[in-house]
XYZ file of C-alpha atoms in Angstrom:
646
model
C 88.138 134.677 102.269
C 89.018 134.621 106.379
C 87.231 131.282 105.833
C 88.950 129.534 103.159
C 92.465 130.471 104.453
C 92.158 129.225 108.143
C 90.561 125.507 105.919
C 93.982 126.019 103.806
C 95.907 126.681 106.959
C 94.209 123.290 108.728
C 94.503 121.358 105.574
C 97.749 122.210 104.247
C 96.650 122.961 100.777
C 98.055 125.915 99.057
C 95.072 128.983 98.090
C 94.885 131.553 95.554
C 92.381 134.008 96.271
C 91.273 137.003 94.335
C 90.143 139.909 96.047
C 88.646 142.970 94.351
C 89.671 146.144 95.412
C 87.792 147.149 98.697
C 87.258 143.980 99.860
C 89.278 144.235 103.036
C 90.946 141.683 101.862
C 94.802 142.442 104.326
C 92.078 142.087 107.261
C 90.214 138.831 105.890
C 94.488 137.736 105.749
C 95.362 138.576 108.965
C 92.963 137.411 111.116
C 93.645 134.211 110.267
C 96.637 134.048 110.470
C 96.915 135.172 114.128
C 95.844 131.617 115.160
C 98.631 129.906 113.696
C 101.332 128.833 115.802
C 105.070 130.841 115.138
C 105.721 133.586 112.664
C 103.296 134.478 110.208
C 105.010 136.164 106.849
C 103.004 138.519 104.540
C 105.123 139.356 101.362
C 104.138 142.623 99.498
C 105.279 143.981 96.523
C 104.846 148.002 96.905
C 106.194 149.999 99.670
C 102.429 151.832 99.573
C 101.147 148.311 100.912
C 103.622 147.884 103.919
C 103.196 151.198 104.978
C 99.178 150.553 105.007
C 99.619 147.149 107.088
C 102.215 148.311 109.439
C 100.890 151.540 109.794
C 96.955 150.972 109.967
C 96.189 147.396 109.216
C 97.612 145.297 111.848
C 97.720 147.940 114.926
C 93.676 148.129 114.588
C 93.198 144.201 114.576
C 96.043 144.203 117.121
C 93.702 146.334 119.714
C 90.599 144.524 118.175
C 92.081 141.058 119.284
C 93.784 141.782 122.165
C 90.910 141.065 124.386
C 90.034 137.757 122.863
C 93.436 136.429 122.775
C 94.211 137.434 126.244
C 97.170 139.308 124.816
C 98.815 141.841 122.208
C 99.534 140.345 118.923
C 103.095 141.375 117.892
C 104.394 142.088 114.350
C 107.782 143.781 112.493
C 108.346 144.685 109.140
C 111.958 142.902 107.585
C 113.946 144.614 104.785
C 116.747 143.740 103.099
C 119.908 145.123 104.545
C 120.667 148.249 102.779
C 117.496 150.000 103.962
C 119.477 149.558 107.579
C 122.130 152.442 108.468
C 125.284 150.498 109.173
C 127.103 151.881 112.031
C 130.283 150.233 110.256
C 129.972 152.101 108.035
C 129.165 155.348 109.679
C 132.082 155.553 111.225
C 133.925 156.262 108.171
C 131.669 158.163 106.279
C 132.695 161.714 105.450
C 133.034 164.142 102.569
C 134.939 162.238 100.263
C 133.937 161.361 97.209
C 132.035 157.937 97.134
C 134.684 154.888 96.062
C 131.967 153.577 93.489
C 131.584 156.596 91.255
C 131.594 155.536 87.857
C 134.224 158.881 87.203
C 136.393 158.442 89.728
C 139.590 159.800 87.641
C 137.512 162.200 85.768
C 138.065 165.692 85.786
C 134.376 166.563 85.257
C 133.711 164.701 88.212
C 136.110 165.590 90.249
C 134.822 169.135 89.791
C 131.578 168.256 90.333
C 131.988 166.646 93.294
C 133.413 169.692 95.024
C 130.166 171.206 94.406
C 128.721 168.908 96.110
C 130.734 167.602 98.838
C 129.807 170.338 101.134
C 125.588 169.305 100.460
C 126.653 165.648 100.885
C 128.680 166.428 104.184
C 125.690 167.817 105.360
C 123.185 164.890 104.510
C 125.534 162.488 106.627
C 126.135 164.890 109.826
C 122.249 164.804 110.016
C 121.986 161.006 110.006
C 125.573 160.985 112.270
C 122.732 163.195 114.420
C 119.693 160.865 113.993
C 121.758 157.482 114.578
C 122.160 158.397 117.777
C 118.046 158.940 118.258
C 117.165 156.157 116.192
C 115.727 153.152 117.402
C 115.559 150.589 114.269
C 118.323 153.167 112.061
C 115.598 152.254 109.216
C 115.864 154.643 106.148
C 112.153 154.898 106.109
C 112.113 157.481 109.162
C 114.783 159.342 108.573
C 112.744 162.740 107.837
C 114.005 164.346 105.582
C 115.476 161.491 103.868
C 119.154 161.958 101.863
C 119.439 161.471 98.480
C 120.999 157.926 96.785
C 124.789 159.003 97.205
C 124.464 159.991 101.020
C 122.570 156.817 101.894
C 125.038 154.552 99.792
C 128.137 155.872 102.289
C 125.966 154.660 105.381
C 124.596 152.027 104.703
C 125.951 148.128 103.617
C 124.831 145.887 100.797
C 124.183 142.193 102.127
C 127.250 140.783 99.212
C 129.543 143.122 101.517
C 128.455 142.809 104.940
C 131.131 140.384 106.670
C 128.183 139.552 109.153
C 127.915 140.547 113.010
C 130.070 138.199 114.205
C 133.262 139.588 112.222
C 132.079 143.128 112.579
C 133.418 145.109 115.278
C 129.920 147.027 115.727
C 128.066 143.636 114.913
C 126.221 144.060 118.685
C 125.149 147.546 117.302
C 123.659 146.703 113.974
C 120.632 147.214 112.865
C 119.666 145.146 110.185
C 120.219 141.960 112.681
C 118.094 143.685 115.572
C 115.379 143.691 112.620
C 115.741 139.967 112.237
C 115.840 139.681 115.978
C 112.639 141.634 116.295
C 111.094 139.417 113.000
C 112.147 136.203 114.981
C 110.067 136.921 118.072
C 106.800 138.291 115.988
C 103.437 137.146 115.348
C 103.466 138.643 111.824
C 106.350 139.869 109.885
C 105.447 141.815 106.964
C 108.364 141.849 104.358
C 108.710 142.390 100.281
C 108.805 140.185 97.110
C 112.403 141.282 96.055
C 113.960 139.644 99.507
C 111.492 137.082 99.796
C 113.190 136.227 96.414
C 116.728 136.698 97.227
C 116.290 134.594 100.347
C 114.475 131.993 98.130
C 116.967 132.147 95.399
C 120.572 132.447 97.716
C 119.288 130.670 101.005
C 120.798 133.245 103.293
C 118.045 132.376 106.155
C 116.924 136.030 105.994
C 113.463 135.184 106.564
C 112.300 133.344 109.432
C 111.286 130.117 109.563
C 107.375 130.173 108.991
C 104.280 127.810 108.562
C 101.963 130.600 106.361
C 103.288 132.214 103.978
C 100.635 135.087 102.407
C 101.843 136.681 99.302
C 99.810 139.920 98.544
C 100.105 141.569 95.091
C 100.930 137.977 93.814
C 100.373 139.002 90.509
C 104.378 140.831 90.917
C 105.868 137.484 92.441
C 107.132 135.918 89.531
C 108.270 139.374 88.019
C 110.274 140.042 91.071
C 112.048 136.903 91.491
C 112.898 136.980 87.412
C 114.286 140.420 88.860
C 116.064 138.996 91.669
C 117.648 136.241 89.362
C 118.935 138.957 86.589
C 122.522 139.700 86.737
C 124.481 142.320 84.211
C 127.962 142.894 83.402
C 129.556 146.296 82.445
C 133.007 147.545 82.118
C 132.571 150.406 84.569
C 131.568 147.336 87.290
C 134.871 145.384 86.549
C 137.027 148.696 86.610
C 135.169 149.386 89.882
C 136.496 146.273 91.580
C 139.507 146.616 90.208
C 140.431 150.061 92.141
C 138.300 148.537 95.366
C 140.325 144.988 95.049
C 143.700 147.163 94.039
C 145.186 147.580 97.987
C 144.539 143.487 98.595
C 146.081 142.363 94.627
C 149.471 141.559 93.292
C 149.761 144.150 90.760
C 149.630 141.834 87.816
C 146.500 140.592 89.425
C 145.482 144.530 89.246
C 146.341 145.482 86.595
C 144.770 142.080 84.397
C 141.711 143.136 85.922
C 141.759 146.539 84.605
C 143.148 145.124 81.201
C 139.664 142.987 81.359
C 137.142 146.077 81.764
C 139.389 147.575 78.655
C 138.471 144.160 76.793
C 135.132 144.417 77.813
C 134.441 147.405 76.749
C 135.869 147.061 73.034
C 133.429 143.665 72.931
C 130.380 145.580 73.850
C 131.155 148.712 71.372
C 129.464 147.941 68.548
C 126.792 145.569 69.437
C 123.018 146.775 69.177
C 120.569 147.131 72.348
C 118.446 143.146 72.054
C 118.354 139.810 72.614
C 121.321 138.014 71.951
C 119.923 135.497 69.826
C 122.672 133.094 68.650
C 124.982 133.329 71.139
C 127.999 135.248 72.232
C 129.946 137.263 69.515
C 133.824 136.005 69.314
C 134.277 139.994 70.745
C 132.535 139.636 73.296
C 133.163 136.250 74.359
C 136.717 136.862 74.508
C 136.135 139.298 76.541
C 134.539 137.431 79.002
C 136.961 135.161 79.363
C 139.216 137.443 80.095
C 136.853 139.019 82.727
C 136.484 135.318 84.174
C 140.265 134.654 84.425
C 140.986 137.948 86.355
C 138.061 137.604 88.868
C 138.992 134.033 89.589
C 142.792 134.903 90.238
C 141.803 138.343 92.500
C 139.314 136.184 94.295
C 142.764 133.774 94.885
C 144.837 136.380 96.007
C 142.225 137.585 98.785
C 141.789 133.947 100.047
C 139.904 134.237 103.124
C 138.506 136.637 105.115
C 139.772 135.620 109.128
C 138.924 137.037 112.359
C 142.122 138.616 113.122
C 141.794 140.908 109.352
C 142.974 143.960 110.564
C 140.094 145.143 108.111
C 137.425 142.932 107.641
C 134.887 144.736 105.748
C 137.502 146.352 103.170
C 138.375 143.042 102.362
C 134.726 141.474 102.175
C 133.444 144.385 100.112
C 136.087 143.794 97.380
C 136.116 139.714 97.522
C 131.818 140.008 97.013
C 132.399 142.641 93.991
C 134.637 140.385 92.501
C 133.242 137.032 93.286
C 129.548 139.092 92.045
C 131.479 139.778 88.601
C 132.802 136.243 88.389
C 129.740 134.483 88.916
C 127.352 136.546 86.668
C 130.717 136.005 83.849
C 130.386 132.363 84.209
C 126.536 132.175 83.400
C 127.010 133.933 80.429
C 129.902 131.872 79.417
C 127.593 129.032 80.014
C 125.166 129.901 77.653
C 122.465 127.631 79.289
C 119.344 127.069 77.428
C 117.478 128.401 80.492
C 119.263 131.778 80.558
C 118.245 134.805 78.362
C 121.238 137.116 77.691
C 120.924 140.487 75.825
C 122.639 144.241 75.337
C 121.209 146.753 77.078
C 122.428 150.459 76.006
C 121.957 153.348 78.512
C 118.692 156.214 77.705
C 121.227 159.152 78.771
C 123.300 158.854 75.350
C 126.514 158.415 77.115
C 127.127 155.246 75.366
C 126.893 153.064 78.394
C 126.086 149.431 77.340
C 125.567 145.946 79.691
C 124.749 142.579 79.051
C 122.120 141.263 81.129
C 121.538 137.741 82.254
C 118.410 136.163 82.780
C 116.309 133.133 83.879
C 114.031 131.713 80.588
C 111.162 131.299 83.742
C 111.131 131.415 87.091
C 108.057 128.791 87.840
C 110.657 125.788 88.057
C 112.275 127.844 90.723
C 109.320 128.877 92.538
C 107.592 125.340 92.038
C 110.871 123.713 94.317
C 111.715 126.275 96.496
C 108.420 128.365 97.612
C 106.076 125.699 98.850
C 107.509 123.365 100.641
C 107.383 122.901 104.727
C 105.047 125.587 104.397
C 101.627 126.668 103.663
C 100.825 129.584 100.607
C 98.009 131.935 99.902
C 98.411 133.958 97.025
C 96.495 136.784 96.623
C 95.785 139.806 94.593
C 92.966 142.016 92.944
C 94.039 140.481 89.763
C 94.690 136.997 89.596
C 92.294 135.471 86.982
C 93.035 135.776 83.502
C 90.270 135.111 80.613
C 88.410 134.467 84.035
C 89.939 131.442 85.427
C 93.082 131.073 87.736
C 95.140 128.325 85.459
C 97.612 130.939 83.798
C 99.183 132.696 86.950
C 99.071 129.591 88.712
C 101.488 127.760 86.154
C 103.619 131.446 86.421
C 103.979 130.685 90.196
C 104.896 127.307 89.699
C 101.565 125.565 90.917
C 100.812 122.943 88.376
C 97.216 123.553 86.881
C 96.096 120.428 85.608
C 92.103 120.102 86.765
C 89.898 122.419 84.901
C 86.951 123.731 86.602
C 84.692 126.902 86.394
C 85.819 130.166 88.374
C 83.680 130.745 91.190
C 80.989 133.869 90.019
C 80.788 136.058 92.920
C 80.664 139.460 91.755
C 79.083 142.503 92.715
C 75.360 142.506 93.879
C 75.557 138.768 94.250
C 77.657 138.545 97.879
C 80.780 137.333 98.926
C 80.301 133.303 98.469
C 81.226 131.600 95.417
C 78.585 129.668 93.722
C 80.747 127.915 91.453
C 83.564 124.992 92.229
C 86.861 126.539 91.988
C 89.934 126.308 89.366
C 92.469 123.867 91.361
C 95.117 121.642 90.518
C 97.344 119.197 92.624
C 97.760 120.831 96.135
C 95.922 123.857 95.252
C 92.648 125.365 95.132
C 91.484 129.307 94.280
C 88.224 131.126 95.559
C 87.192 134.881 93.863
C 85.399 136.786 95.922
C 83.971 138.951 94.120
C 83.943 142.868 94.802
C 81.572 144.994 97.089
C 81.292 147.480 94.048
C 78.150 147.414 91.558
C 80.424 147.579 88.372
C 78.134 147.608 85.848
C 76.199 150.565 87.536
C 79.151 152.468 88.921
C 81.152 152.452 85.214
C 81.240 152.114 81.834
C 83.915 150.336 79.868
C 84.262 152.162 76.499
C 86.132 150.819 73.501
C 86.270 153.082 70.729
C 85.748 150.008 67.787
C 85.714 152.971 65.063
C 89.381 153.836 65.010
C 91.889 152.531 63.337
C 93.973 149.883 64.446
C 96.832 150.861 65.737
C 100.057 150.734 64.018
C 103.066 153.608 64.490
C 104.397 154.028 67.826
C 103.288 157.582 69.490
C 99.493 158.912 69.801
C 97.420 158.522 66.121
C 95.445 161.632 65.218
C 91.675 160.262 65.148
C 93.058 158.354 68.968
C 94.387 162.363 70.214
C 91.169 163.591 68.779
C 88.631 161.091 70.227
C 90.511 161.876 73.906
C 89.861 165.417 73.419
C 86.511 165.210 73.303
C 86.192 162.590 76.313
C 88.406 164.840 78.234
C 86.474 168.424 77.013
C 83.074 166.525 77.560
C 83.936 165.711 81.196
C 86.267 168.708 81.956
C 89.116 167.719 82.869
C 89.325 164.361 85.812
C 91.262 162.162 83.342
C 93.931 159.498 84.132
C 95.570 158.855 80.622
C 97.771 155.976 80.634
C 99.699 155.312 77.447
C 101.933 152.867 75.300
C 104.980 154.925 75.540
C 106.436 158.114 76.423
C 105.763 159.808 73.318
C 102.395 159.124 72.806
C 101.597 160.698 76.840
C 103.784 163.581 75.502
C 101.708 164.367 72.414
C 98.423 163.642 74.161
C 99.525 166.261 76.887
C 100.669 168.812 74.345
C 97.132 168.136 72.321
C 95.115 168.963 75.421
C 97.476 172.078 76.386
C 96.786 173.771 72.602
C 93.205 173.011 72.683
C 92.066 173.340 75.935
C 92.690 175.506 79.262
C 92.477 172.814 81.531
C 95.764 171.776 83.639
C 97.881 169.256 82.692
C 99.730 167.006 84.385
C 103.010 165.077 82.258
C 104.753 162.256 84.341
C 108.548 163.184 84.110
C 107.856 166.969 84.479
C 107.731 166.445 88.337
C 108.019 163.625 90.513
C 105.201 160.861 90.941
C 103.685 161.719 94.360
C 103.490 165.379 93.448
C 102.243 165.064 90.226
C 99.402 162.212 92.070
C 98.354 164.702 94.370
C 97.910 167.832 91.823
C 95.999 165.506 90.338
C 94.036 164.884 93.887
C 93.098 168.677 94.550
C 92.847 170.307 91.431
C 89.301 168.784 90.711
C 89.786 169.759 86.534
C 93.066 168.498 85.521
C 94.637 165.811 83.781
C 97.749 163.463 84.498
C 99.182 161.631 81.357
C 101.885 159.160 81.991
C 103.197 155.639 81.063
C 103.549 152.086 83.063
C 104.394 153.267 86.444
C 100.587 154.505 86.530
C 98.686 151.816 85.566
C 98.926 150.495 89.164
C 99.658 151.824 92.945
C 97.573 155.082 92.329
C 95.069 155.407 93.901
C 92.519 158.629 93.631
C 89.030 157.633 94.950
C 85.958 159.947 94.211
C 85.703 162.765 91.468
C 89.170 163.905 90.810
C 89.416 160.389 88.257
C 86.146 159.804 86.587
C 87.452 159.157 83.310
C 90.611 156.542 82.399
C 92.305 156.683 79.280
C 93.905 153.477 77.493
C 95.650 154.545 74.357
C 96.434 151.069 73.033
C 96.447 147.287 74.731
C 99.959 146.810 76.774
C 101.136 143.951 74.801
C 104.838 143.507 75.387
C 106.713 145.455 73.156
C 108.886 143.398 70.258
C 111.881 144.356 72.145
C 111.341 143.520 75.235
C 114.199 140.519 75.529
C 112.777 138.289 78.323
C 108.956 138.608 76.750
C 110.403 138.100 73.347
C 112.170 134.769 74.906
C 109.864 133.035 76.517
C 107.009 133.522 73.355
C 109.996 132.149 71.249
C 110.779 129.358 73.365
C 106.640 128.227 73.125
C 107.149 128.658 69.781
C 109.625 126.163 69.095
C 107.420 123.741 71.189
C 104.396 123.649 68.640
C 102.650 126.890 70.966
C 101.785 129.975 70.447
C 104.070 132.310 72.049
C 101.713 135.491 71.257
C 99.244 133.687 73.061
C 100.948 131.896 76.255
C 103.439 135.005 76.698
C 101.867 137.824 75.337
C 98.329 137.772 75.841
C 98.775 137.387 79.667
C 101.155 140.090 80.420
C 98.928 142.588 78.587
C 95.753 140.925 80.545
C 97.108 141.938 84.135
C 98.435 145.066 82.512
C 95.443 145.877 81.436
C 93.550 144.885 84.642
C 95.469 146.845 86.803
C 94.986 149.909 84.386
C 91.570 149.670 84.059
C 91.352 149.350 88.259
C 92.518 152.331 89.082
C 88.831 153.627 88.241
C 86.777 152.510 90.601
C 88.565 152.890 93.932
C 84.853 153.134 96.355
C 81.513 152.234 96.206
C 80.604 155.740 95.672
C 82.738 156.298 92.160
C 81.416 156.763 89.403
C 83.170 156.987 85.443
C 84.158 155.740 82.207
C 87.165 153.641 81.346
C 88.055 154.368 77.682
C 90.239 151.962 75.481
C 91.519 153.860 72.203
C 92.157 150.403 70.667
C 89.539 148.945 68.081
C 91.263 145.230 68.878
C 89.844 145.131 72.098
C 86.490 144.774 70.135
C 87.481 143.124 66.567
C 90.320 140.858 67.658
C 89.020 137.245 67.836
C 90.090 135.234 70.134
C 92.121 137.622 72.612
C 90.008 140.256 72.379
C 87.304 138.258 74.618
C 89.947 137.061 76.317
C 90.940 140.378 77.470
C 87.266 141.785 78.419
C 86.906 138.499 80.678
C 89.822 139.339 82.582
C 88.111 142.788 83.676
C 85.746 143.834 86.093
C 82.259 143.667 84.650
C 81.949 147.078 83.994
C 78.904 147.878 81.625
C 80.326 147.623 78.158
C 79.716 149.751 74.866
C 81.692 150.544 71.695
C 79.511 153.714 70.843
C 81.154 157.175 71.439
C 77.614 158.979 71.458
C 76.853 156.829 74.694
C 80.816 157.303 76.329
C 80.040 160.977 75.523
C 76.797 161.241 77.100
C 77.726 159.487 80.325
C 80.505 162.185 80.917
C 78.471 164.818 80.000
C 76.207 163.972 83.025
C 79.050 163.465 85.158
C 79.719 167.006 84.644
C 77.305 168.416 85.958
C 77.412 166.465 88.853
């Protein structure tokens, strides 16, 4: 892998390379790139990742290199600005209650707030204490952290920062000492979501770079979609209305407060989905209205000067508004590349948004990611039915040659011994994994159930876990559809067994992942946010629990979208949309089994289709590791029955 990215590097051609899990693949990255001349950037998409290269990764090949370079390679980590205390903002942080509330007038709040003004004072004396200890005022080692509220009175959004050379405390700040620092470094290890906003706006955030290595590419495209989504909500307009209020003509106020009114009557009786044939008159109207009073607020503002005797009051409200105005004038648009839909709150306070959205984000990536600069993609999931061609059109690299994906797997080496998928400026190299797959697990799908069909957990499925789980005692990872079907498999196991279980939602995530970690016979049952980042090596996980394949669900508007849009093209949407996202889903599920060459377990898949679907069903095997594969539960059984006495 070190290999083919220092040939990318001298040839200019752009690489995708998939790395298994414990390949070393940040090292084989790295190295590399320490002979290429300026700024190296290495995007990540989990904060689990940064920590590992900032805080292990690159200081050990720093002190491994040093001596052969003749010097200390330097590197910084770059976040987006609101991770940065802002001493602006310090200054004038105290114990009232936060200008953004969505209650500000309410009486319920109000209360509230008394209750916890004297816990919130508290949080912001101790970073008032640690900002004046601090060296890089990075949220991230403040220890003990503060809770949402707290950090959103000390800290500034990019949309409202007036920039250092408006801001009185500009030669203070923090967030531009951590582009300083990012400047001047060998490497600068930073995340997709700004890597996409400094894509998508152009703010310059980044610095200017020859490699760019995107780890966890498998998230890029998700992230920038992300980045590119904008919603709309009455509380939001009333918001800037009472921020924007001091600066306004009152008619100017008070139209703008008329418009969250509108806003909220045209969003009242519309259902949660896709809004599939354009704007209702309601809602449209109020839109306009929304439009007219942002536009004339942004007017009476004008600009922001040197001599403002308040620079960042007046930046903060002329961003909210020019924010609301922009996202209000896409939807107005009603572009054919947009999706737009209704999103209604899970709290039951009747809280509803549309959302705006780009159709795809490859067009974008395709113009504005590769140029001037070299890319290598990587991730332990990048191949999908075994070849490279579907996430490289979903990162914007056009996949036109075919070719056979290179065969290294484990017990056959590192070195491909097959030409790689590539297409025009691009080529892709799997290396393999150092784990024996077929000998260290078993891939189980249970072909004898039904096919799946009601949301939730299906009897013969909760029964058929229950005897994995009792067989093995406990060690199980269950990852499920949906939140009821983890519910009912954790309330199964509780009235049949004695065995500890673990429900995401009952605790948080880390605590629940390491209960999980020392109490050698329990169970953790969750939904998406486990089928990737955790990671429990040895035998606390020896048995992993699909309930059903993570196709998109029906209502998912963006999915739902794009497999309409191939539709209408003559395509199969199921298959070019679909298919794919429950592929990586179900790669990245099915990895967090094997973690080291010394585990050992089953990976069970409650879904007959996995077996009997033609077509994707092979599909979907092919784009997992090669465990050793069954569909009889006497074998599945056995296997954990001999783990167990291990």
């Amino acid at each position: 892998m070190a290999t083919a990215i220092e040939r990318a590097i001298k040839e200019r051609e752009h690489l995708l390379v998939q790395a298994g899990t414990g390949t070393g693949k940040s090292l084989a990255y790295l190295t590399p790139a320490l002979l290429v001349d300026g700024p190296v950037v290495v995007s990540t998409a989990t904060l689990a990742l940064q920590n590992q290269l900032v805080e292990h990764d690159l200081p050990r090949l720093a002190d491994a290199v040093e001596p052969v370079l003749g010097r200390r390679p330097t590197f910084a980590v770059l976040k987006g600005r609101h991770h940065y205390l802002c001493v602006a903002k310090l200054e004038h942080a105290d114990e009232e209650a936060p200008t953004d509330t969505l209650f500000d007038d309410a009486p319920a709040r109000a209360t509230q707030w008394l209750g916890e003004a004297g816990r919130l004072g508290k949080q912001i004396l101790r970073v008032q204490a640690w900002a004046e200890k601090t060296q890089t005022g990075d949220r991230d080692e403040l220890d003990p952290g503060v809770d949402e509220t707290a950090w959103r009175q000390v800290s500034m959004p990019a949309r409202d920062c007036v920039g250092a050379a408006r801001c009185p405390y500009g030669a203070e700040c923090f967030a531009e000492a951590s582009r300083v620092r990012a400047r001047e470094a060998d490497i600068v290890v930073t995340n997709h979501s700004l890597l996409a906003v400094d894509m998508l706006a152009e703010r310059n955030i980044v610095p200017p770079h020859k490699l760019l290595i995107v780890d966890e590419a498998h998230e890029l495209a998700d992230r920038v979609s992300s980045a590119a989504q904008a919603e709309l909500t009455p509380e939001a307009v009333e918001r800037a209305s009472k921020r924007a209020r001091p600066l306004l003509p009152a008619a100017v106020a008070e139209a703008l407060a008329e418009a969250a009114d509108s806003l909220t009557v045209g969003l009242a009786d519309l259902p949660a989905g896709r809004l599939t044939t354009g704007l209702p008159p309601h809602l449209h109207q109020a839109l306009l209205l929304v439009d007219a009073s942002t536009r004339a607020g942004l007017d009476a503002i004008g600009d922001i000067k040197a001599d403002d005797p308040d620079p960042v009051r007046k930046q903060q409200a002329k961003a909210t508004l020019d924010e609301l105005s922009t996202t209000t004038q896409r939807l107005l648009e009603e572009s054919d590349f947009d999706v737009a839909w209704i999103e209604k709150s899970d709290l039951g306070n009747g809280r509803r948004a549309v959302v705006v959205a780009p159709l795809s984000v490859a067009g974008t990536l395709a113009t504005n990611l590769y140029d001037d600069r070299t890319v290598v993609a990587t991730s332990a999931t990048l191949t999908l039915g075994g070849r490279f061609d579907t996430v490289a059109r979903s990162l914007g690299l056009p996949a036109t040659a075919a070719g056979s994906v290179p065969t290294a797997r484990s017990g056959s080496g590192l070195t491909a011994d097959a030409p790689p998928v590539s297409g025009e400026g691009w080529t892709s190299l799997d290396v393999g994994s150092p784990f024996d797959y077929p000998k260290q697990g078993i891939l189980y799908v249970a072909a004898h159930l039904p096919r799946p069909a009601a949301s939730g957990l299906p009897d013969a499925a909760g029964e058929e876990l229950l005897r994995m789980v009792e067989a093995l005692g406990g060690r199980t990872l269950g990852l499920f559809s949906s939140r009821r079907a983890a519910t009912q498999a954790a309330e199964l196991l509780r009235a049949r067994t004695d065995l500890p279980i673990l429900l995401q939602g009952e605790e948080t995530l880390p605590i629940l992942v390491r209960k999980f970690k020392e109490q050698r016979e329990s169970c953790l049952f969750g939904v998406m946010s486990l089928w990737q980042g955790v990671d429990v090596p040895g035998d606390a996980c020896q048995l992993v629990v699909i309930d059903r394949l993570p196709f998109p669900r029906p209502d998912e508007p963006l999915a739902a979208a794009r497999a309409a849009a191939v539709d209408a093209t003559g395509g199969s949407g199921f298959a070019s949309v679909s298919v794919p996202i429950a592929a990586i889903r179900l790669a990245q599920g099915v990895g967090r089994l094997i973690r080291s060459t010394g585990d050992r377990g089953v990976v069970a898949v409650l879904d007959s289709r996995l077996e009997t679907a033609r077509g994707y069903g092979a599909f979907l095997r092919k784009s997992l590791p090669p465990f050793w594969y069954t569909t009889r539960p006497e074998v599945a059984l056995g296997a954990l029955q001999r783990l167990a006495k291990q």
